[in-house]
Amino acid sequence: MNKPVCQIAAALVHHPVYDRIGEVVATSVTSVDIHDIARACRTYGLNRYYLVTPILAQREMVDRVAGHWSEGAGGKAGHPRGPALELVRTVHDLQSAIEDFQLTFGIRPQVAVTSANPMRDATSFADLRKTIESGKIPGLLIVFGTGWGLADSIIEKSDIRLEPISGPTEYRHLSVRAAAAITLDRLMGVSIY
Amino acid sequence: MNKPVCQIAAALVHHPVYDRIGEVVATSVTSVDIHDIARACRTYGLNRYYLVTPILAQREMVDRVAGHWSEGAGGKAGHPRGPALELVRTVHDLQSAIEDFQLTFGIRPQVAVTSANPMRDATSFADLRKTIESGKIPGLLIVFGTGWGLADSIIEKSDIRLEPISGPTEYRHLSVRAAAAITLDRLMGVSIY
């Protein structure tokens, strides 16, 4: 019997997120967020990386960058960015990412949100890793927030709230790129020795 | 009895590193490498973050950015970048980072190098984590390469060669920011649940 497989995608949300004073805003998409998180998604075997922004011009920018490296001149040159940027899709809100996932994989994903702050009824990384490996859930969408974090409206509608990433200090200000990489490593990373 | 403590620093090397065709080059320091890795170093309790480049103008740029956030106008505003950028030091080569570590902490650090490719006599993350926790080594300098990785001349002089970071795929092209974050998490990360 084949091992049960969980289809996994990541979403990086640029709206609705908080700014430093707690207002709901739309942040700008940055080039480094496209590339770094796409490369981490490819490393850890994810099937899609959704960039979520209501701003059409920014979705068009992302599509141009991803197209260049996956199908255009950059892709033809065989640069390793190609296989990573093939995973990129742009959507105007998180609901559209869920719908695209469902259309693509035939599964409604469980939505797991992340935060630098503890959330109620949080799930540990170890527990979610076990759930993925057990094949108990067939689809998972891991959601990261830019700015000062995902708005409560996103968190309230989620199925799974992941524990915050911690080191041995009280400092909790990782970049979203670092947090996404660590999250994927904690859930899907392996040691070869 | 107090738990033995290991003083830990990170170094990001911009020379000597390889470019895509295997030539030894000096890469440019990028703003996102300063900020992202400094924030990860602070999260995981490191004591120093060395940016290593032979190019004086780039060391001066780093010193200005770090000074702004740790002591200047940015620092006074209480932004969380401050405590991270306080860890930053610029040096012209890796030997100078080792000497600064020794001067600052009174300990010659063990030098652990990282690579996306397997190295001979590699140490697993789990083993190095146990060594750190046991207090067997009093000082550790974890070295990351930009570009296409650290030159062999750096790897040959190291004390510890860490295993490459792996996910469930063969793709090994994480950004150095992601690799540094994952490395620190594998060595010092904790789960609070």
mmCIF file of N, CA and C in Angstrom, chain A residues 20 32 36 39-40 42-45 77-81 83-84 118-119 122 124 148 163-169 171 173-175 177-178 181-182 185-186 188-193, chain B residues 20 32 36 39-40 42-45 77-81 83-84 118-119 122 124 148 163-169 171 173-175 177-178 181-182 185-186 188-193:
data_model
loop_
_atom_site.group_PDB
_atom_site.id
_atom_site.type_symbol
_atom_site.label_atom_id
_atom_site.label_comp_id
_atom_site.label_asym_id
_atom_site.label_seq_id
_atom_site.Cartn_x
_atom_site.Cartn_y
_atom_site.Cartn_z
ATOM 1 N N ARG A 20 2.219 48.188 12.208
ATOM 2 C CA ARG A 20 2.834 48.239 13.533
ATOM 3 C C ARG A 20 1.888 48.763 14.605
ATOM 4 N N VAL A 32 12.084 39.593 -2.668
ATOM 5 C CA VAL A 32 12.762 38.571 -1.858
ATOM 6 C C VAL A 32 11.752 37.603 -1.231
ATOM 7 N N ASP A 36 12.597 33.759 -1.984
ATOM 8 C CA ASP A 36 13.042 32.946 -0.836
ATOM 9 C C ASP A 36 12.003 31.896 -0.464
ATOM 10 N N ARG A 39 11.666 29.078 -3.046
ATOM 11 C CA ARG A 39 12.767 28.106 -2.953
ATOM 12 C C ARG A 39 12.574 27.183 -1.748
ATOM 13 N N ALA A 40 12.093 27.736 -0.635
ATOM 14 C CA ALA A 40 11.816 26.881 0.535
ATOM 15 C C ALA A 40 10.668 25.912 0.224
ATOM 16 N N ARG A 42 9.836 24.657 -2.653
ATOM 17 C CA ARG A 42 10.336 23.601 -3.531
ATOM 18 C C ARG A 42 11.196 22.608 -2.727
ATOM 19 N N THR A 43 12.040 23.124 -1.857
ATOM 20 C CA THR A 43 12.911 22.259 -1.038
ATOM 21 C C THR A 43 12.091 21.266 -0.217
ATOM 22 N N TYR A 44 10.976 21.739 0.335
ATOM 23 C CA TYR A 44 10.196 20.895 1.243
ATOM 24 C C TYR A 44 9.020 20.211 0.545
ATOM 25 N N GLY A 45 9.023 20.228 -0.787
ATOM 26 C CA GLY A 45 8.067 19.418 -1.530
ATOM 27 C C GLY A 45 6.652 19.954 -1.575
ATOM 28 N N ALA A 77 17.479 29.207 -19.285
ATOM 29 C CA ALA A 77 18.888 29.158 -18.901
ATOM 30 C C ALA A 77 19.158 28.073 -17.855
ATOM 31 N N GLY A 78 18.109 27.394 -17.392
ATOM 32 C CA GLY A 78 18.323 26.293 -16.451
ATOM 33 C C GLY A 78 18.687 26.732 -15.046
ATOM 34 N N HIS A 79 18.387 27.986 -14.699
ATOM 35 C CA HIS A 79 18.691 28.467 -13.355
ATOM 36 C C HIS A 79 17.810 27.741 -12.337
ATOM 37 N N PRO A 80 18.374 27.389 -11.171
ATOM 38 C CA PRO A 80 17.565 26.661 -10.179
ATOM 39 C C PRO A 80 16.366 27.436 -9.643
ATOM 40 N N ARG A 81 16.273 28.741 -9.950
ATOM 41 C CA ARG A 81 15.061 29.456 -9.549
ATOM 42 C C ARG A 81 13.820 28.946 -10.289
ATOM 43 N N PRO A 83 12.487 25.830 -11.133
ATOM 44 C CA PRO A 83 11.596 24.866 -10.487
ATOM 45 C C PRO A 83 10.907 25.426 -9.245
ATOM 46 N N ALA A 84 11.504 26.422 -8.618
ATOM 47 C CA ALA A 84 10.873 27.020 -7.441
ATOM 48 C C ALA A 84 9.737 27.944 -7.865
ATOM 49 N N PRO A 118 1.402 33.653 20.558
ATOM 50 C CA PRO A 118 0.619 32.446 20.862
ATOM 51 C C PRO A 118 -0.851 32.669 20.523
ATOM 52 N N MET A 119 -1.492 31.661 19.949
ATOM 53 C CA MET A 119 -2.922 31.726 19.630
ATOM 54 C C MET A 119 -3.654 30.685 20.474
ATOM 55 N N ALA A 122 -3.721 26.297 20.225
ATOM 56 C CA ALA A 122 -2.637 26.130 19.260
ATOM 57 C C ALA A 122 -2.216 24.669 19.145
ATOM 58 N N SER A 124 1.002 22.148 18.207
ATOM 59 C CA SER A 124 2.471 22.173 18.170
ATOM 60 C C SER A 124 2.958 21.729 16.792
ATOM 61 N N TRP A 148 2.769 43.125 10.321
ATOM 62 C CA TRP A 148 2.819 42.720 11.722
ATOM 63 C C TRP A 148 1.863 41.567 11.992
ATOM 64 N N GLU A 163 1.669 26.832 16.780
ATOM 65 C CA GLU A 163 2.394 27.519 17.857
ATOM 66 C C GLU A 163 3.411 28.494 17.261
ATOM 67 N N PRO A 164 3.773 29.556 17.976
ATOM 68 C CA PRO A 164 4.822 30.447 17.458
ATOM 69 C C PRO A 164 6.179 29.744 17.455
ATOM 70 N N ILE A 165 7.037 30.165 16.545
ATOM 71 C CA ILE A 165 8.423 29.670 16.527
ATOM 72 C C ILE A 165 9.172 30.302 17.691
ATOM 73 N N SER A 166 9.894 29.489 18.437
ATOM 74 C CA SER A 166 10.646 30.022 19.574
ATOM 75 C C SER A 166 12.084 29.554 19.547
ATOM 76 N N GLY A 167 12.936 30.442 19.993
ATOM 77 C CA GLY A 167 14.299 30.076 20.341
ATOM 78 C C GLY A 167 14.408 30.178 21.851
ATOM 79 N N PRO A 168 15.642 30.220 22.361
ATOM 80 C CA PRO A 168 15.825 30.292 23.809
ATOM 81 C C PRO A 168 15.668 31.705 24.370
ATOM 82 N N THR A 169 15.226 32.673 23.561
ATOM 83 C CA THR A 169 15.058 34.056 24.035
ATOM 84 C C THR A 169 13.591 34.470 23.918
ATOM 85 N N TYR A 171 12.786 37.179 22.254
ATOM 86 C CA TYR A 171 12.723 37.984 21.029
ATOM 87 C C TYR A 171 11.923 37.242 19.967
ATOM 88 N N HIS A 173 10.861 38.349 16.525
ATOM 89 C CA HIS A 173 10.739 39.215 15.354
ATOM 90 C C HIS A 173 11.512 38.661 14.178
ATOM 91 N N LEU A 174 11.277 37.400 13.867
ATOM 92 C CA LEU A 174 11.849 36.832 12.648
ATOM 93 C C LEU A 174 11.204 37.476 11.429
ATOM 94 N N SER A 175 11.941 37.543 10.325
ATOM 95 C CA SER A 175 11.312 37.934 9.064
ATOM 96 C C SER A 175 10.346 36.826 8.651
ATOM 97 N N ARG A 177 10.169 35.508 5.842
ATOM 98 C CA ARG A 177 10.946 34.556 5.043
ATOM 99 C C ARG A 177 11.612 33.511 5.940
ATOM 100 N N ALA A 178 12.192 33.982 7.048
ATOM 101 C CA ALA A 178 12.826 33.056 7.994
ATOM 102 C C ALA A 178 11.769 32.185 8.660
ATOM 103 N N ALA A 181 10.567 29.473 6.291
ATOM 104 C CA ALA A 181 11.580 28.423 6.101
ATOM 105 C C ALA A 181 11.624 27.492 7.313
ATOM 106 N N ILE A 182 11.617 28.076 8.499
ATOM 107 C CA ILE A 182 11.684 27.272 9.725
ATOM 108 C C ILE A 182 10.413 26.431 9.875
ATOM 109 N N ASP A 185 10.616 23.524 7.582
ATOM 110 C CA ASP A 185 11.625 22.576 8.071
ATOM 111 C C ASP A 185 11.112 21.795 9.277
ATOM 112 N N ARG A 186 10.420 22.482 10.182
ATOM 113 C CA ARG A 186 9.895 21.770 11.359
ATOM 114 C C ARG A 186 8.833 20.744 10.967
ATOM 115 N N MET A 188 8.455 19.355 7.675
ATOM 116 C CA MET A 188 8.820 18.409 6.618
ATOM 117 C C MET A 188 10.321 18.143 6.502
ATOM 118 N N GLY A 189 11.142 18.792 7.318
ATOM 119 C CA GLY A 189 12.596 18.647 7.188
ATOM 120 C C GLY A 189 13.078 17.256 7.567
ATOM 121 N N VAL A 190 14.221 16.873 6.993
ATOM 122 C CA VAL A 190 14.819 15.593 7.343
ATOM 123 C C VAL A 190 16.307 15.791 7.608
ATOM 124 N N SER A 191 16.883 14.854 8.338
ATOM 125 C CA SER A 191 18.322 14.823 8.563
ATOM 126 C C SER A 191 18.845 13.591 7.855
ATOM 127 N N ILE A 192 19.932 13.752 7.093
ATOM 128 C CA ILE A 192 20.400 12.613 6.301
ATOM 129 C C ILE A 192 21.476 11.821 7.038
ATOM 130 N N TYR A 193 21.875 12.237 8.245
ATOM 131 C CA TYR A 193 22.908 11.509 8.996
ATOM 132 C C TYR A 193 22.320 10.847 10.244
ATOM 133 N N ARG B 20 28.504 31.011 -9.824
ATOM 134 C CA ARG B 20 27.796 29.878 -10.419
ATOM 135 C C ARG B 20 28.703 28.964 -11.237
ATOM 136 N N VAL B 32 18.906 42.787 2.940
ATOM 137 C CA VAL B 32 18.051 41.752 3.524
ATOM 138 C C VAL B 32 18.881 40.691 4.252
ATOM 139 N N ASP B 36 17.643 40.072 8.029
ATOM 140 C CA ASP B 36 17.013 38.770 8.302
ATOM 141 C C ASP B 36 17.880 37.914 9.212
ATOM 142 N N ARG B 39 18.082 39.221 12.810
ATOM 143 C CA ARG B 39 16.869 38.913 13.584
ATOM 144 C C ARG B 39 16.845 37.439 13.993
ATOM 145 N N ALA B 40 17.306 36.559 13.114
ATOM 146 C CA ALA B 40 17.371 35.133 13.486
ATOM 147 C C ALA B 40 18.415 34.920 14.582
ATOM 148 N N ARG B 42 19.326 37.014 16.895
ATOM 149 C CA ARG B 42 18.774 37.498 18.170
ATOM 150 C C ARG B 42 17.736 36.508 18.713
ATOM 151 N N THR B 43 16.908 35.985 17.836
ATOM 152 C CA THR B 43 15.869 35.026 18.259
ATOM 153 C C THR B 43 16.485 33.806 18.937
ATOM 154 N N TYR B 44 17.599 33.337 18.366
ATOM 155 C CA TYR B 44 18.188 32.093 18.871
ATOM 156 C C TYR B 44 19.331 32.331 19.866
ATOM 157 N N GLY B 45 19.444 33.575 20.351
ATOM 158 C CA GLY B 45 20.356 33.842 21.460
ATOM 159 C C GLY B 45 21.825 33.915 21.095
ATOM 160 N N ALA B 77 13.702 54.938 18.380
ATOM 161 C CA ALA B 77 12.273 54.745 18.159
ATOM 162 C C ALA B 77 11.783 53.408 18.730
ATOM 163 N N GLY B 78 12.700 52.617 19.279
ATOM 164 C CA GLY B 78 12.279 51.366 19.921
ATOM 165 C C GLY B 78 11.856 50.284 18.949
ATOM 166 N N HIS B 79 12.289 50.398 17.704
ATOM 167 C CA HIS B 79 11.925 49.370 16.727
ATOM 168 C C HIS B 79 12.625 48.060 17.090
ATOM 169 N N PRO B 80 11.926 46.918 16.907
ATOM 170 C CA PRO B 80 12.558 45.643 17.272
ATOM 171 C C PRO B 80 13.792 45.285 16.452
ATOM 172 N N ARG B 81 14.053 46.021 15.381
ATOM 173 C CA ARG B 81 15.307 45.767 14.671
ATOM 174 C C ARG B 81 16.524 46.117 15.512
ATOM 175 N N PRO B 83 17.556 45.598 18.814
ATOM 176 C CA PRO B 83 18.278 44.539 19.530
ATOM 177 C C PRO B 83 18.920 43.509 18.598
ATOM 178 N N ALA B 84 18.389 43.360 17.388
ATOM 179 C CA ALA B 84 18.983 42.419 16.438
ATOM 180 C C ALA B 84 20.260 43.018 15.845
ATOM 181 N N PRO B 118 26.876 17.872 0.525
ATOM 182 C CA PRO B 118 27.476 17.065 1.584
ATOM 183 C C PRO B 118 28.991 17.281 1.631
ATOM 184 N N MET B 119 29.536 17.367 2.840
ATOM 185 C CA MET B 119 30.987 17.516 3.006
ATOM 186 C C MET B 119 31.522 16.263 3.699
ATOM 187 N N ALA B 122 31.077 14.864 7.850
ATOM 188 C CA ALA B 122 30.053 15.826 8.271
ATOM 189 C C ALA B 122 29.473 15.453 9.630
ATOM 190 N N SER B 124 26.064 15.782 12.060
ATOM 191 C CA SER B 124 24.622 16.005 11.928
ATOM 192 C C SER B 124 24.196 17.170 12.821
ATOM 193 N N TRP B 148 27.491 30.967 -4.458
ATOM 194 C CA TRP B 148 27.287 29.527 -4.624
ATOM 195 C C TRP B 148 28.054 28.727 -3.582
ATOM 196 N N GLU B 163 26.098 18.889 8.217
ATOM 197 C CA GLU B 163 25.365 18.240 7.124
ATOM 198 C C GLU B 163 24.526 19.280 6.381
ATOM 199 N N PRO B 164 24.234 19.057 5.085
ATOM 200 C CA PRO B 164 23.339 19.987 4.375
ATOM 201 C C PRO B 164 21.913 19.890 4.920
ATOM 202 N N ILE B 165 21.191 20.979 4.802
ATOM 203 C CA ILE B 165 19.767 20.978 5.156
ATOM 204 C C ILE B 165 19.007 20.217 4.074
ATOM 205 N N SER B 166 18.139 19.329 4.482
ATOM 206 C CA SER B 166 17.356 18.567 3.505
ATOM 207 C C SER B 166 15.879 18.595 3.831
ATOM 208 N N GLY B 167 15.105 18.623 2.769
ATOM 209 C CA GLY B 167 13.689 18.326 2.857
ATOM 210 C C GLY B 167 13.475 16.987 2.175
ATOM 211 N N PRO B 168 12.207 16.687 1.862
ATOM 212 C CA PRO B 168 11.911 15.398 1.236
ATOM 213 C C PRO B 168 12.200 15.384 -0.270
ATOM 214 N N THR B 169 12.824 16.422 -0.825
ATOM 215 C CA THR B 169 13.110 16.474 -2.259
ATOM 216 C C THR B 169 14.626 16.553 -2.475
ATOM 217 N N TYR B 171 15.884 18.990 -4.270
ATOM 218 C CA TYR B 171 16.159 20.409 -4.555
ATOM 219 C C TYR B 171 16.940 21.020 -3.389
ATOM 220 N N HIS B 173 18.406 24.486 -3.033
ATOM 221 C CA HIS B 173 18.730 25.860 -3.394
ATOM 222 C C HIS B 173 17.998 26.847 -2.499
ATOM 223 N N LEU B 174 18.091 26.635 -1.201
ATOM 224 C CA LEU B 174 17.550 27.612 -0.258
ATOM 225 C C LEU B 174 18.359 28.902 -0.348
ATOM 226 N N SER B 175 17.735 30.032 -0.056
ATOM 227 C CA SER B 175 18.512 31.260 0.107
ATOM 228 C C SER B 175 19.369 31.113 1.359
ATOM 229 N N ARG B 177 19.606 33.184 3.657
ATOM 230 C CA ARG B 177 18.789 33.663 4.782
ATOM 231 C C ARG B 177 17.937 32.548 5.353
ATOM 232 N N ALA B 178 17.333 31.764 4.451
ATOM 233 C CA ALA B 178 16.511 30.632 4.893
ATOM 234 C C ALA B 178 17.393 29.560 5.528
ATOM 235 N N ALA B 181 18.455 30.623 9.025
ATOM 236 C CA ALA B 181 17.341 30.535 9.980
ATOM 237 C C ALA B 181 17.086 29.079 10.374
ATOM 238 N N ILE B 182 17.060 28.195 9.386
ATOM 239 C CA ILE B 182 16.798 26.773 9.663
ATOM 240 C C ILE B 182 17.937 26.179 10.492
ATOM 241 N N ASP B 185 17.574 27.256 14.020
ATOM 242 C CA ASP B 185 16.423 26.579 14.627
ATOM 243 C C ASP B 185 16.742 25.112 14.933
ATOM 244 N N ARG B 186 17.435 24.447 14.012
ATOM 245 C CA ARG B 186 17.765 23.039 14.278
ATOM 246 C C ARG B 186 18.727 22.895 15.459
ATOM 247 N N MET B 188 19.204 25.373 18.004
ATOM 248 C CA MET B 188 18.815 26.044 19.249
ATOM 249 C C MET B 188 17.308 26.238 19.421
ATOM 250 N N GLY B 189 16.517 25.811 18.444
ATOM 251 C CA GLY B 189 15.076 26.055 18.504
ATOM 252 C C GLY B 189 14.394 25.265 19.601
ATOM 253 N N VAL B 190 13.263 25.783 20.083
ATOM 254 C CA VAL B 190 12.483 25.073 21.090
ATOM 255 C C VAL B 190 11.016 25.084 20.675
ATOM 256 N N SER B 191 10.285 24.133 21.229
ATOM 257 C CA SER B 191 8.838 24.097 21.040
ATOM 258 C C SER B 191 8.229 24.366 22.402
ATOM 259 N N ILE B 192 7.245 25.255 22.456
ATOM 260 C CA ILE B 192 6.703 25.619 23.772
ATOM 261 C C ILE B 192 5.490 24.782 24.135
ATOM 262 N N TYR B 193 5.069 23.851 23.261
ATOM 263 C CA TYR B 193 3.896 23.021 23.572
ATOM 264 C C TYR B 193 4.297 21.565 23.767
#
